[in-house]
Amino acid sequence: MSFAESVIIGSDLPELRLPPITRANLALFAGASHDHTPIHIDIDYVRQMGRDDVFAHGMYVMANMARLLTDWRPQRNLLHLEGRFLDIVNVGNALRYTGKIIGIREVLEERHADISILVVAQDGRAVMSGKSVVKL
């Protein structure tokens, strides 16, 4: 039985757990993404806004959502990814990414898996949800 044939509806993807987010993570992501929005990197700016600290880029969280998928299947097999931001991700949050196969379909003689994704912080808050299509 091939890998594609072994994947069934209801299967879980291998979980991705990341260490707590640091300011260094955010600075590196800002440089890589060219997103230097002050709310993500300038503590003085966010304190003037009444917040205690900077918070993570939504796309940083989503980029790691893609990593959940590409740790499981090759990047070239990632056909679609969408996300919904649910809550702010603070410096120090450790995120857990989970995925579940919610559908499998044949498309042009290929098997595609529809995947539901959830990102949860260490305090149990759901911070992002998403959907993906991955070629098996």
PDB file of N, CA, C and O in Angstrom, residues 13-47:
ATOM      1  N   LEU A  13      -2.459  14.651  11.465  1.00  0.00           N
ATOM      2  CA  LEU A  13      -1.093  14.909  11.028  1.00  0.00           C
ATOM      3  C   LEU A  13      -0.185  14.890  12.258  1.00  0.00           C
ATOM      4  O   LEU A  13      -0.660  15.145  13.365  1.00  0.00           O
ATOM      5  N   PRO A  14       1.097  14.628  12.089  1.00  0.00           N
ATOM      6  CA  PRO A  14       2.020  14.747  13.225  1.00  0.00           C
ATOM      7  C   PRO A  14       1.988  16.187  13.750  1.00  0.00           C
ATOM      8  O   PRO A  14       2.095  17.150  12.985  1.00  0.00           O
ATOM      9  N   GLU A  15       1.819  16.320  15.034  1.00  0.00           N
ATOM     10  CA  GLU A  15       1.712  17.627  15.687  1.00  0.00           C
ATOM     11  C   GLU A  15       3.035  18.399  15.589  1.00  0.00           C
ATOM     12  O   GLU A  15       4.102  17.811  15.603  1.00  0.00           O
ATOM     13  N   LEU A  16       2.924  19.710  15.495  1.00  0.00           N
ATOM     14  CA  LEU A  16       4.098  20.591  15.519  1.00  0.00           C
ATOM     15  C   LEU A  16       3.999  21.444  16.778  1.00  0.00           C
ATOM     16  O   LEU A  16       3.031  22.179  16.950  1.00  0.00           O
ATOM     17  N   ARG A  17       4.996  21.329  17.652  1.00  0.00           N
ATOM     18  CA  ARG A  17       5.070  22.157  18.861  1.00  0.00           C
ATOM     19  C   ARG A  17       6.303  23.041  18.749  1.00  0.00           C
ATOM     20  O   ARG A  17       7.398  22.545  18.500  1.00  0.00           O
ATOM     21  N   LEU A  18       6.092  24.336  18.957  1.00  0.00           N
ATOM     22  CA  LEU A  18       7.192  25.287  18.855  1.00  0.00           C
ATOM     23  C   LEU A  18       7.534  25.847  20.226  1.00  0.00           C
ATOM     24  O   LEU A  18       6.651  25.995  21.077  1.00  0.00           O
ATOM     25  N   PRO A  19       8.796  26.203  20.430  1.00  0.00           N
ATOM     26  CA  PRO A  19       9.173  26.831  21.701  1.00  0.00           C
ATOM     27  C   PRO A  19       8.549  28.221  21.803  1.00  0.00           C
ATOM     28  O   PRO A  19       8.055  28.761  20.809  1.00  0.00           O
ATOM     29  N   PRO A  20       8.570  28.819  22.986  1.00  0.00           N
ATOM     30  CA  PRO A  20       8.000  30.154  23.148  1.00  0.00           C
ATOM     31  C   PRO A  20       8.582  31.159  22.157  1.00  0.00           C
ATOM     32  O   PRO A  20       9.778  31.150  21.858  1.00  0.00           O
ATOM     33  N   ILE A  21       7.713  32.015  21.640  1.00  0.00           N
ATOM     34  CA  ILE A  21       8.110  33.047  20.677  1.00  0.00           C
ATOM     35  C   ILE A  21       8.932  34.114  21.398  1.00  0.00           C
ATOM     36  O   ILE A  21       8.574  34.550  22.493  1.00  0.00           O
ATOM     37  N   THR A  22      10.020  34.511  20.768  1.00  0.00           N
ATOM     38  CA  THR A  22      10.902  35.542  21.329  1.00  0.00           C
ATOM     39  C   THR A  22      10.862  36.795  20.457  1.00  0.00           C
ATOM     40  O   THR A  22      10.424  36.757  19.295  1.00  0.00           O
ATOM     41  N   ARG A  23      11.366  37.876  21.008  1.00  0.00           N
ATOM     42  CA  ARG A  23      11.491  39.099  20.216  1.00  0.00           C
ATOM     43  C   ARG A  23      12.444  38.868  19.043  1.00  0.00           C
ATOM     44  O   ARG A  23      12.279  39.455  17.977  1.00  0.00           O
ATOM     45  N   ALA A  24      13.447  38.034  19.249  1.00  0.00           N
ATOM     46  CA  ALA A  24      14.381  37.710  18.157  1.00  0.00           C
ATOM     47  C   ALA A  24      13.642  37.025  17.007  1.00  0.00           C
ATOM     48  O   ALA A  24      13.903  37.329  15.841  1.00  0.00           O
ATOM     49  N   ASN A  25      12.708  36.096  17.315  1.00  0.00           N
ATOM     50  CA  ASN A  25      11.912  35.463  16.260  1.00  0.00           C
ATOM     51  C   ASN A  25      11.185  36.517  15.440  1.00  0.00           C
ATOM     52  O   ASN A  25      11.158  36.462  14.202  1.00  0.00           O
ATOM     53  N   LEU A  26      10.589  37.492  16.143  1.00  0.00           N
ATOM     54  CA  LEU A  26       9.813  38.523  15.456  1.00  0.00           C
ATOM     55  C   LEU A  26      10.707  39.438  14.634  1.00  0.00           C
ATOM     56  O   LEU A  26      10.342  39.833  13.519  1.00  0.00           O
ATOM     57  N   ALA A  27      11.875  39.774  15.154  1.00  0.00           N
ATOM     58  CA  ALA A  27      12.807  40.629  14.405  1.00  0.00           C
ATOM     59  C   ALA A  27      13.288  39.915  13.146  1.00  0.00           C
ATOM     60  O   ALA A  27      13.354  40.523  12.060  1.00  0.00           O
ATOM     61  N   LEU A  28      13.618  38.640  13.264  1.00  0.00           N
ATOM     62  CA  LEU A  28      14.063  37.876  12.097  1.00  0.00           C
ATOM     63  C   LEU A  28      12.946  37.749  11.065  1.00  0.00           C
ATOM     64  O   LEU A  28      13.176  37.879   9.857  1.00  0.00           O
ATOM     65  N   PHE A  29      11.708  37.498  11.542  1.00  0.00           N
ATOM     66  CA  PHE A  29      10.589  37.394  10.611  1.00  0.00           C
ATOM     67  C   PHE A  29      10.330  38.735   9.931  1.00  0.00           C
ATOM     68  O   PHE A  29      10.048  38.787   8.729  1.00  0.00           O
ATOM     69  N   ALA A  30      10.426  39.833  10.692  1.00  0.00           N
ATOM     70  CA  ALA A  30      10.231  41.163  10.107  1.00  0.00           C
ATOM     71  C   ALA A  30      11.235  41.393   8.975  1.00  0.00           C
ATOM     72  O   ALA A  30      10.874  41.912   7.917  1.00  0.00           O
ATOM     73  N   GLY A  31      12.484  40.994   9.199  1.00  0.00           N
ATOM     74  CA  GLY A  31      13.496  41.159   8.161  1.00  0.00           C
ATOM     75  C   GLY A  31      13.227  40.298   6.943  1.00  0.00           C
ATOM     76  O   GLY A  31      13.357  40.752   5.805  1.00  0.00           O
ATOM     77  N   ALA A  32      12.822  39.065   7.181  1.00  0.00           N
ATOM     78  CA  ALA A  32      12.580  38.141   6.068  1.00  0.00           C
ATOM     79  C   ALA A  32      11.337  38.517   5.275  1.00  0.00           C
ATOM     80  O   ALA A  32      11.308  38.379   4.051  1.00  0.00           O
ATOM     81  N   SER A  33      10.313  39.009   5.960  1.00  0.00           N
ATOM     82  CA  SER A  33       9.041  39.301   5.299  1.00  0.00           C
ATOM     83  C   SER A  33       8.907  40.757   4.857  1.00  0.00           C
ATOM     84  O   SER A  33       7.968  41.102   4.158  1.00  0.00           O
ATOM     85  N   HIS A  34       9.852  41.587   5.292  1.00  0.00           N
ATOM     86  CA  HIS A  34       9.799  43.034   5.041  1.00  0.00           C
ATOM     87  C   HIS A  34       8.574  43.675   5.698  1.00  0.00           C
ATOM     88  O   HIS A  34       8.101  44.712   5.254  1.00  0.00           O
ATOM     89  N   ASP A  35       8.084  43.044   6.763  1.00  0.00           N
ATOM     90  CA  ASP A  35       6.956  43.597   7.522  1.00  0.00           C
ATOM     91  C   ASP A  35       7.506  44.166   8.826  1.00  0.00           C
ATOM     92  O   ASP A  35       7.675  43.463   9.807  1.00  0.00           O
ATOM     93  N   HIS A  36       7.821  45.441   8.787  1.00  0.00           N
ATOM     94  CA  HIS A  36       8.411  46.118   9.942  1.00  0.00           C
ATOM     95  C   HIS A  36       7.370  46.945  10.689  1.00  0.00           C
ATOM     96  O   HIS A  36       7.697  47.974  11.276  1.00  0.00           O
ATOM     97  N   THR A  37       6.140  46.497  10.692  1.00  0.00           N
ATOM     98  CA  THR A  37       5.074  47.198  11.397  1.00  0.00           C
ATOM     99  C   THR A  37       5.458  47.330  12.871  1.00  0.00           C
ATOM    100  O   THR A  37       5.819  46.336  13.512  1.00  0.00           O
ATOM    101  N   PRO A  38       5.397  48.531  13.422  1.00  0.00           N
ATOM    102  CA  PRO A  38       5.877  48.758  14.793  1.00  0.00           C
ATOM    103  C   PRO A  38       5.219  47.902  15.871  1.00  0.00           C
ATOM    104  O   PRO A  38       5.861  47.574  16.866  1.00  0.00           O
ATOM    105  N   ILE A  39       3.965  47.492  15.683  1.00  0.00           N
ATOM    106  CA  ILE A  39       3.308  46.686  16.721  1.00  0.00           C
ATOM    107  C   ILE A  39       3.968  45.326  16.922  1.00  0.00           C
ATOM    108  O   ILE A  39       3.739  44.677  17.933  1.00  0.00           O
ATOM    109  N   HIS A  40       4.822  44.938  15.987  1.00  0.00           N
ATOM    110  CA  HIS A  40       5.497  43.646  16.084  1.00  0.00           C
ATOM    111  C   HIS A  40       6.946  43.754  16.572  1.00  0.00           C
ATOM    112  O   HIS A  40       7.526  42.738  16.972  1.00  0.00           O
ATOM    113  N   ILE A  41       7.525  44.960  16.513  1.00  0.00           N
ATOM    114  CA  ILE A  41       8.957  45.043  16.827  1.00  0.00           C
ATOM    115  C   ILE A  41       9.367  46.212  17.719  1.00  0.00           C
ATOM    116  O   ILE A  41      10.486  46.232  18.221  1.00  0.00           O
ATOM    117  N   ASP A  42       8.477  47.182  17.932  1.00  0.00           N
ATOM    118  CA  ASP A  42       8.865  48.398  18.656  1.00  0.00           C
ATOM    119  C   ASP A  42       8.108  48.488  19.981  1.00  0.00           C
ATOM    120  O   ASP A  42       6.953  48.915  20.029  1.00  0.00           O
ATOM    121  N   ILE A  43       8.768  48.079  21.068  1.00  0.00           N
ATOM    122  CA  ILE A  43       8.112  48.039  22.373  1.00  0.00           C
ATOM    123  C   ILE A  43       7.688  49.428  22.843  1.00  0.00           C
ATOM    124  O   ILE A  43       6.639  49.588  23.473  1.00  0.00           O
ATOM    125  N   ASP A  44       8.471  50.463  22.538  1.00  0.00           N
ATOM    126  CA  ASP A  44       8.086  51.823  22.923  1.00  0.00           C
ATOM    127  C   ASP A  44       6.789  52.233  22.235  1.00  0.00           C
ATOM    128  O   ASP A  44       5.908  52.837  22.853  1.00  0.00           O
ATOM    129  N   TYR A  45       6.675  51.898  20.970  1.00  0.00           N
ATOM    130  CA  TYR A  45       5.470  52.230  20.198  1.00  0.00           C
ATOM    131  C   TYR A  45       4.235  51.561  20.804  1.00  0.00           C
ATOM    132  O   TYR A  45       3.205  52.210  21.005  1.00  0.00           O
ATOM    133  N   VAL A  46       4.323  50.258  21.094  1.00  0.00           N
ATOM    134  CA  VAL A  46       3.143  49.557  21.618  1.00  0.00           C
ATOM    135  C   VAL A  46       2.797  50.013  23.028  1.00  0.00           C
ATOM    136  O   VAL A  46       1.625  50.030  23.402  1.00  0.00           O
ATOM    137  N   ARG A  47       3.778  50.414  23.801  1.00  0.00           N
ATOM    138  CA  ARG A  47       3.482  50.936  25.144  1.00  0.00           C
ATOM    139  C   ARG A  47       2.723  52.256  25.052  1.00  0.00           C
ATOM    140  O   ARG A  47       1.855  52.538  25.866  1.00  0.00           O
TER     141      ARG A  47
END
